[in-house]
mmCIF file with all atom_site columns, C-alpha atoms in Angstrom:
data_model
loop_
_atom_site.group_PDB
_atom_site.id
_atom_site.type_symbol
_atom_site.label_atom_id
_atom_site.label_alt_id
_atom_site.label_comp_id
_atom_site.label_asym_id
_atom_site.label_entity_id
_atom_site.label_seq_id
_atom_site.pdbx_PDB_ins_code
_atom_site.Cartn_x
_atom_site.Cartn_y
_atom_site.Cartn_z
_atom_site.occupancy
_atom_site.B_iso_or_equiv
_atom_site.pdbx_formal_charge
_atom_site.auth_seq_id
_atom_site.auth_comp_id
_atom_site.auth_asym_id
_atom_site.auth_atom_id
_atom_site.pdbx_PDB_model_num
ATOM 1   C CA . MET S 1 1   ? -0.974  -27.050 9.831   1.00 0.00 ? 1   MET S CA 1
ATOM 2   C CA . ARG S 1 2   ? -2.543  -28.242 13.083  1.00 0.00 ? 2   ARG S CA 1
ATOM 3   C CA . ARG S 1 3   ? -1.882  -31.710 14.425  1.00 0.00 ? 3   ARG S CA 1
ATOM 4   C CA . ASP S 1 4   ? -5.328  -32.818 13.219  1.00 0.00 ? 4   ASP S CA 1
ATOM 5   C CA . GLY S 1 5   ? -4.284  -31.922 9.637   1.00 0.00 ? 5   GLY S CA 1
ATOM 6   C CA . HIS S 1 6   ? -6.798  -29.071 9.277   1.00 0.00 ? 6   HIS S CA 1
ATOM 7   C CA . GLY S 1 7   ? -6.411  -25.337 9.488   1.00 0.00 ? 7   GLY S CA 1
ATOM 8   C CA . ILE S 1 8   ? -3.437  -23.419 10.783  1.00 0.00 ? 8   ILE S CA 1
ATOM 9   C CA . ASP S 1 9   ? -1.476  -24.070 13.953  1.00 0.00 ? 9   ASP S CA 1
ATOM 10  C CA . LEU S 1 10  ? -1.302  -20.602 15.495  1.00 0.00 ? 10  LEU S CA 1
ATOM 11  C CA . ASP S 1 11  ? 1.776   -21.546 17.536  1.00 0.00 ? 11  ASP S CA 1
ATOM 12  C CA . THR S 1 12  ? 3.824   -22.123 14.370  1.00 0.00 ? 12  THR S CA 1
ATOM 13  C CA . SER S 1 13  ? 2.079   -19.826 11.851  1.00 0.00 ? 13  SER S CA 1
ATOM 14  C CA . LEU S 1 14  ? 4.427   -17.116 10.608  1.00 0.00 ? 14  LEU S CA 1
ATOM 15  C CA . GLY S 1 15  ? 1.439   -15.112 9.323   1.00 0.00 ? 15  GLY S CA 1
ATOM 16  C CA . TYR S 1 16  ? -0.207  -15.172 12.743  1.00 0.00 ? 16  TYR S CA 1
ATOM 17  C CA . LEU S 1 17  ? 3.059   -14.162 14.425  1.00 0.00 ? 17  LEU S CA 1
ATOM 18  C CA . LEU S 1 18  ? 3.477   -11.269 11.978  1.00 0.00 ? 18  LEU S CA 1
ATOM 19  C CA . LYS S 1 19  ? -0.050  -10.099 12.810  1.00 0.00 ? 19  LYS S CA 1
ATOM 20  C CA . GLU S 1 20  ? 0.723   -10.371 16.534  1.00 0.00 ? 20  GLU S CA 1
ATOM 21  C CA . ALA S 1 21  ? 3.961   -8.388  16.061  1.00 0.00 ? 21  ALA S CA 1
ATOM 22  C CA . SER S 1 22  ? 2.102   -5.780  14.004  1.00 0.00 ? 22  SER S CA 1
ATOM 23  C CA . SER S 1 23  ? -0.514  -5.413  16.719  1.00 0.00 ? 23  SER S CA 1
ATOM 24  C CA . ALA S 1 24  ? 2.130   -5.082  19.452  1.00 0.00 ? 24  ALA S CA 1
ATOM 25  C CA . LEU S 1 25  ? 4.029   -2.491  17.387  1.00 0.00 ? 25  LEU S CA 1
ATOM 26  C CA . ARG S 1 26  ? 0.846   -0.502  16.749  1.00 0.00 ? 26  ARG S CA 1
ATOM 27  C CA . THR S 1 27  ? -0.036  -0.516  20.450  1.00 0.00 ? 27  THR S CA 1
ATOM 28  C CA . ALA S 1 28  ? 3.457   0.653   21.431  1.00 0.00 ? 28  ALA S CA 1
ATOM 29  C CA . MET S 1 29  ? 3.467   3.389   18.786  1.00 0.00 ? 29  MET S CA 1
ATOM 30  C CA . GLU S 1 30  ? 0.011   4.602   19.810  1.00 0.00 ? 30  GLU S CA 1
ATOM 31  C CA . ALA S 1 31  ? 1.216   4.810   23.421  1.00 0.00 ? 31  ALA S CA 1
ATOM 32  C CA . VAL S 1 32  ? 4.145   7.119   22.575  1.00 0.00 ? 32  VAL S CA 1
ATOM 33  C CA . LEU S 1 33  ? 2.263   9.223   20.021  1.00 0.00 ? 33  LEU S CA 1
ATOM 34  C CA . ARG S 1 34  ? -0.891  9.814   22.077  1.00 0.00 ? 34  ARG S CA 1
ATOM 35  C CA . PRO S 1 35  ? 0.810   12.234  24.529  1.00 0.00 ? 35  PRO S CA 1
ATOM 36  C CA . LEU S 1 36  ? 1.989   14.213  21.489  1.00 0.00 ? 36  LEU S CA 1
ATOM 37  C CA . GLY S 1 37  ? -1.595  14.528  20.252  1.00 0.00 ? 37  GLY S CA 1
ATOM 38  C CA . MET S 1 38  ? -0.930  12.278  17.266  1.00 0.00 ? 38  MET S CA 1
ATOM 39  C CA . THR S 1 39  ? -2.251  9.088   15.781  1.00 0.00 ? 39  THR S CA 1
ATOM 40  C CA . ILE S 1 40  ? -0.145  6.658   13.786  1.00 0.00 ? 40  ILE S CA 1
ATOM 41  C CA . THR S 1 41  ? -1.750  7.938   10.574  1.00 0.00 ? 41  THR S CA 1
ATOM 42  C CA . HIS S 1 42  ? -0.961  11.543  11.588  1.00 0.00 ? 42  HIS S CA 1
ATOM 43  C CA . TYR S 1 43  ? 2.670   10.614  12.245  1.00 0.00 ? 43  TYR S CA 1
ATOM 44  C CA . SER S 1 44  ? 2.858   8.590   9.001   1.00 0.00 ? 44  SER S CA 1
ATOM 45  C CA . CYS S 1 45  ? 1.568   11.539  6.999   1.00 0.00 ? 45  CYS S CA 1
ATOM 46  C CA . LEU S 1 46  ? 4.190   13.893  8.464   1.00 0.00 ? 46  LEU S CA 1
ATOM 47  C CA . GLU S 1 47  ? 6.964   11.339  7.915   1.00 0.00 ? 47  GLU S CA 1
ATOM 48  C CA . LEU S 1 48  ? 5.885   10.730  4.322   1.00 0.00 ? 48  LEU S CA 1
ATOM 49  C CA . LEU S 1 49  ? 5.814   14.478  3.620   1.00 0.00 ? 49  LEU S CA 1
ATOM 50  C CA . ALA S 1 50  ? 9.297   14.890  5.085   1.00 0.00 ? 50  ALA S CA 1
ATOM 51  C CA . GLN S 1 51  ? 10.639  12.165  2.814   1.00 0.00 ? 51  GLN S CA 1
ATOM 52  C CA . ARG S 1 52  ? 8.456   12.944  -0.219  1.00 0.00 ? 52  ARG S CA 1
ATOM 53  C CA . PRO S 1 53  ? 7.686   16.683  -0.229  1.00 0.00 ? 53  PRO S CA 1
ATOM 54  C CA . GLY S 1 54  ? 4.891   17.693  -2.559  1.00 0.00 ? 54  GLY S CA 1
ATOM 55  C CA . SER S 1 55  ? 3.056   14.375  -2.275  1.00 0.00 ? 55  SER S CA 1
ATOM 56  C CA . SER S 1 56  ? -0.589  14.357  -3.264  1.00 0.00 ? 56  SER S CA 1
ATOM 57  C CA . ASN S 1 57  ? -3.461  13.232  -1.083  1.00 0.00 ? 57  ASN S CA 1
ATOM 58  C CA . SER S 1 58  ? -3.603  9.945   -3.019  1.00 0.00 ? 58  SER S CA 1
ATOM 59  C CA . ASP S 1 59  ? 0.131   9.312   -2.600  1.00 0.00 ? 59  ASP S CA 1
ATOM 60  C CA . LEU S 1 60  ? -0.081  9.997   1.134   1.00 0.00 ? 60  LEU S CA 1
ATOM 61  C CA . ALA S 1 61  ? -3.145  7.766   1.533   1.00 0.00 ? 61  ALA S CA 1
ATOM 62  C CA . ARG S 1 62  ? -1.356  4.863   -0.172  1.00 0.00 ? 62  ARG S CA 1
ATOM 63  C CA . GLY S 1 63  ? 1.771   5.392   1.934   1.00 0.00 ? 63  GLY S CA 1
ATOM 64  C CA . ALA S 1 64  ? -0.189  5.550   5.202   1.00 0.00 ? 64  ALA S CA 1
ATOM 65  C CA . PHE S 1 65  ? -2.511  2.635   4.274   1.00 0.00 ? 65  PHE S CA 1
ATOM 66  C CA . VAL S 1 66  ? -5.720  4.673   4.577   1.00 0.00 ? 66  VAL S CA 1
ATOM 67  C CA . THR S 1 67  ? -8.433  5.823   2.174   1.00 0.00 ? 67  THR S CA 1
ATOM 68  C CA . ARG S 1 68  ? -8.094  9.045   0.199   1.00 0.00 ? 68  ARG S CA 1
ATOM 69  C CA . GLN S 1 69  ? -11.089 10.396  2.091   1.00 0.00 ? 69  GLN S CA 1
ATOM 70  C CA . SER S 1 70  ? -9.459  9.722   5.485   1.00 0.00 ? 70  SER S CA 1
ATOM 71  C CA . MET S 1 71  ? -6.219  11.321  4.337   1.00 0.00 ? 71  MET S CA 1
ATOM 72  C CA . ASN S 1 72  ? -8.057  14.373  3.014   1.00 0.00 ? 72  ASN S CA 1
ATOM 73  C CA . VAL S 1 73  ? -9.740  14.885  6.409   1.00 0.00 ? 73  VAL S CA 1
ATOM 74  C CA . LEU S 1 74  ? -6.339  14.532  8.129   1.00 0.00 ? 74  LEU S CA 1
ATOM 75  C CA . LEU S 1 75  ? -4.628  16.945  5.711   1.00 0.00 ? 75  LEU S CA 1
ATOM 76  C CA . GLN S 1 76  ? -7.339  19.526  6.318   1.00 0.00 ? 76  GLN S CA 1
ATOM 77  C CA . ALA S 1 77  ? -6.789  19.190  10.081  1.00 0.00 ? 77  ALA S CA 1
ATOM 78  C CA . LEU S 1 78  ? -3.005  19.447  9.642   1.00 0.00 ? 78  LEU S CA 1
ATOM 79  C CA . GLU S 1 79  ? -3.475  22.581  7.542   1.00 0.00 ? 79  GLU S CA 1
ATOM 80  C CA . ARG S 1 80  ? -5.694  24.115  10.244  1.00 0.00 ? 80  ARG S CA 1
ATOM 81  C CA . ASP S 1 81  ? -3.135  23.392  12.984  1.00 0.00 ? 81  ASP S CA 1
ATOM 82  C CA . GLY S 1 82  ? -0.305  24.807  10.873  1.00 0.00 ? 82  GLY S CA 1
ATOM 83  C CA . SER S 1 83  ? 1.676   21.582  10.342  1.00 0.00 ? 83  SER S CA 1
ATOM 84  C CA . VAL S 1 84  ? 1.070   21.334  6.592   1.00 0.00 ? 84  VAL S CA 1
ATOM 85  C CA . SER S 1 85  ? 0.506   23.743  3.753   1.00 0.00 ? 85  SER S CA 1
ATOM 86  C CA . ARG S 1 86  ? -1.097  23.062  0.389   1.00 0.00 ? 86  ARG S CA 1
ATOM 87  C CA . ALA S 1 87  ? -1.404  25.225  -2.682  1.00 0.00 ? 87  ALA S CA 1
ATOM 88  C CA . SER S 1 88  ? -4.837  26.779  -3.157  1.00 0.00 ? 88  SER S CA 1
ATOM 89  C CA . GLU S 1 89  ? -4.816  25.617  -6.789  1.00 0.00 ? 89  GLU S CA 1
ATOM 90  C CA . ALA S 1 90  ? -3.460  22.430  -8.320  1.00 0.00 ? 90  ALA S CA 1
ATOM 91  C CA . PRO S 1 91  ? -0.399  23.108  -10.511 1.00 0.00 ? 91  PRO S CA 1
ATOM 92  C CA . VAL S 1 92  ? -1.453  20.212  -12.768 1.00 0.00 ? 92  VAL S CA 1
ATOM 93  C CA . GLY S 1 93  ? -4.673  18.197  -12.710 1.00 0.00 ? 93  GLY S CA 1
ATOM 94  C CA . LYS S 1 94  ? -6.587  18.140  -9.422  1.00 0.00 ? 94  LYS S CA 1
ATOM 95  C CA . ALA S 1 95  ? -3.860  17.127  -6.961  1.00 0.00 ? 95  ALA S CA 1
ATOM 96  C CA . LEU S 1 96  ? -2.882  19.701  -4.338  1.00 0.00 ? 96  LEU S CA 1
ATOM 97  C CA . PRO S 1 97  ? 0.721   18.946  -3.339  1.00 0.00 ? 97  PRO S CA 1
ATOM 98  C CA . ALA S 1 98  ? 1.328   19.167  0.418   1.00 0.00 ? 98  ALA S CA 1
ATOM 99  C CA . GLN S 1 99  ? 4.419   20.452  2.242   1.00 0.00 ? 99  GLN S CA 1
ATOM 100 C CA . LEU S 1 100 ? 5.494   20.385  5.873   1.00 0.00 ? 100 LEU S CA 1
ATOM 101 C CA . THR S 1 101 ? 5.671   23.764  7.566   1.00 0.00 ? 101 THR S CA 1
ATOM 102 C CA . PRO S 1 102 ? 8.349   24.593  10.161  1.00 0.00 ? 102 PRO S CA 1
ATOM 103 C CA . LEU S 1 103 ? 5.817   23.659  12.863  1.00 0.00 ? 103 LEU S CA 1
ATOM 104 C CA . GLY S 1 104 ? 5.160   20.367  11.076  1.00 0.00 ? 104 GLY S CA 1
ATOM 105 C CA . ARG S 1 105 ? 8.888   19.619  11.022  1.00 0.00 ? 105 ARG S CA 1
ATOM 106 C CA . GLU S 1 106 ? 9.132   20.341  14.772  1.00 0.00 ? 106 GLU S CA 1
ATOM 107 C CA . ARG S 1 107 ? 6.198   18.062  15.549  1.00 0.00 ? 107 ARG S CA 1
ATOM 108 C CA . LEU S 1 108 ? 7.644   15.352  13.300  1.00 0.00 ? 108 LEU S CA 1
ATOM 109 C CA . ALA S 1 109 ? 11.046  15.515  15.013  1.00 0.00 ? 109 ALA S CA 1
ATOM 110 C CA . GLU S 1 110 ? 9.430   14.914  18.404  1.00 0.00 ? 110 GLU S CA 1
ATOM 111 C CA . ALA S 1 111 ? 7.247   12.083  17.101  1.00 0.00 ? 111 ALA S CA 1
ATOM 112 C CA . SER S 1 112 ? 10.119  10.470  15.172  1.00 0.00 ? 112 SER S CA 1
ATOM 113 C CA . ALA S 1 113 ? 12.222  10.329  18.335  1.00 0.00 ? 113 ALA S CA 1
ATOM 114 C CA . ALA S 1 114 ? 9.363   8.648   20.192  1.00 0.00 ? 114 ALA S CA 1
ATOM 115 C CA . VAL S 1 115 ? 8.730   6.134   17.403  1.00 0.00 ? 115 VAL S CA 1
ATOM 116 C CA . ARG S 1 116 ? 12.458  5.424   17.053  1.00 0.00 ? 116 ARG S CA 1
ATOM 117 C CA . GLY S 1 117 ? 12.486  4.559   20.765  1.00 0.00 ? 117 GLY S CA 1
ATOM 118 C CA . VAL S 1 118 ? 9.774   1.962   20.115  1.00 0.00 ? 118 VAL S CA 1
ATOM 119 C CA . GLU S 1 119 ? 11.773  0.485   17.234  1.00 0.00 ? 119 GLU S CA 1
ATOM 120 C CA . VAL S 1 120 ? 14.946  0.337   19.323  1.00 0.00 ? 120 VAL S CA 1
ATOM 121 C CA . ARG S 1 121 ? 12.989  -1.475  22.047  1.00 0.00 ? 121 ARG S CA 1
ATOM 122 C CA . MET S 1 122 ? 11.490  -3.871  19.488  1.00 0.00 ? 122 MET S CA 1
ATOM 123 C CA . LEU S 1 123 ? 14.912  -4.757  18.063  1.00 0.00 ? 123 LEU S CA 1
ATOM 124 C CA . GLY S 1 124 ? 16.739  -4.764  21.395  1.00 0.00 ? 124 GLY S CA 1
ATOM 125 C CA . GLY S 1 125 ? 17.088  -8.539  21.583  1.00 0.00 ? 125 GLY S CA 1
ATOM 126 C CA . MET S 1 126 ? 18.438  -8.915  18.041  1.00 0.00 ? 126 MET S CA 1
ATOM 127 C CA . SER S 1 127 ? 21.998  -8.683  16.771  1.00 0.00 ? 127 SER S CA 1
ATOM 128 C CA . PRO S 1 128 ? 22.712  -6.458  13.745  1.00 0.00 ? 128 PRO S CA 1
ATOM 129 C CA . ASP S 1 129 ? 22.932  -9.593  11.579  1.00 0.00 ? 129 ASP S CA 1
ATOM 130 C CA . GLU S 1 130 ? 19.548  -10.806 12.869  1.00 0.00 ? 130 GLU S CA 1
ATOM 131 C CA . GLN S 1 131 ? 18.042  -7.385  12.182  1.00 0.00 ? 131 GLN S CA 1
ATOM 132 C CA . ALA S 1 132 ? 19.391  -7.418  8.618   1.00 0.00 ? 132 ALA S CA 1
ATOM 133 C CA . ALA S 1 133 ? 18.069  -10.955 8.078   1.00 0.00 ? 133 ALA S CA 1
ATOM 134 C CA . ALA S 1 134 ? 14.629  -9.983  9.419   1.00 0.00 ? 134 ALA S CA 1
ATOM 135 C CA . LEU S 1 135 ? 14.506  -6.936  7.141   1.00 0.00 ? 135 LEU S CA 1
ATOM 136 C CA . SER S 1 136 ? 15.453  -9.046  4.150   1.00 0.00 ? 136 SER S CA 1
ATOM 137 C CA . ALA S 1 137 ? 12.909  -11.751 5.007   1.00 0.00 ? 137 ALA S CA 1
ATOM 138 C CA . LEU S 1 138 ? 10.085  -9.240  5.473   1.00 0.00 ? 138 LEU S CA 1
ATOM 139 C CA . ARG S 1 139 ? 10.898  -7.499  2.178   1.00 0.00 ? 139 ARG S CA 1
ATOM 140 C CA . SER S 1 140 ? 10.878  -10.870 0.438   1.00 0.00 ? 140 SER S CA 1
ATOM 141 C CA . MET S 1 141 ? 7.474   -11.723 1.944   1.00 0.00 ? 141 MET S CA 1
ATOM 142 C CA . VAL S 1 142 ? 5.992   -8.413  0.818   1.00 0.00 ? 142 VAL S CA 1
ATOM 143 C CA . ARG S 1 143 ? 7.377   -8.879  -2.714  1.00 0.00 ? 143 ARG S CA 1
ATOM 144 C CA . SER S 1 144 ? 6.037   -12.429 -2.927  1.00 0.00 ? 144 SER S CA 1
ATOM 145 C CA . LEU S 1 145 ? 2.562   -11.403 -1.835  1.00 0.00 ? 145 LEU S CA 1
ATOM 146 C CA . ARG S 1 146 ? 2.441   -8.382  -4.146  1.00 0.00 ? 146 ARG S CA 1
ATOM 147 C CA . ASP S 1 147 ? 3.721   -10.395 -7.120  1.00 0.00 ? 147 ASP S CA 1
ATOM 148 C CA . GLU S 1 148 ? 0.777   -12.775 -6.781  1.00 0.00 ? 148 GLU S CA 1
ATOM 149 C CA . ALA S 1 149 ? -1.840  -10.010 -6.549  1.00 0.00 ? 149 ALA S CA 1
#
């Protein structure tokens, strides 16, 4: 709370600092992905498919924090450029599971190395114990906010 007793003091607000950190992280990630011809959502989609092969458009949209429509447009573009393949018919229901192609895995490896460099830079001033504590605190915050929703 501000000294006048109203509102939020931005200098001491954890929420504001998290938003500032998120913005700085996004800017740094965009800077390393742009030369690779990728956006953060593009990278997120490839990473999600590597870790969860066969994910549906809806699953990928949730994981990348975008709408299903935006993810569908991205998946179509990734199919056209040869990074992703999808079945022509849904095995069950309407969902078309997506898979990384060998080209998609190559592009992901390059992007992952660039993004990992950003994360290493972000954590450079923290000890392993501080990193573990930050991870635990952030997970706790996410749980608390989702539990109340």
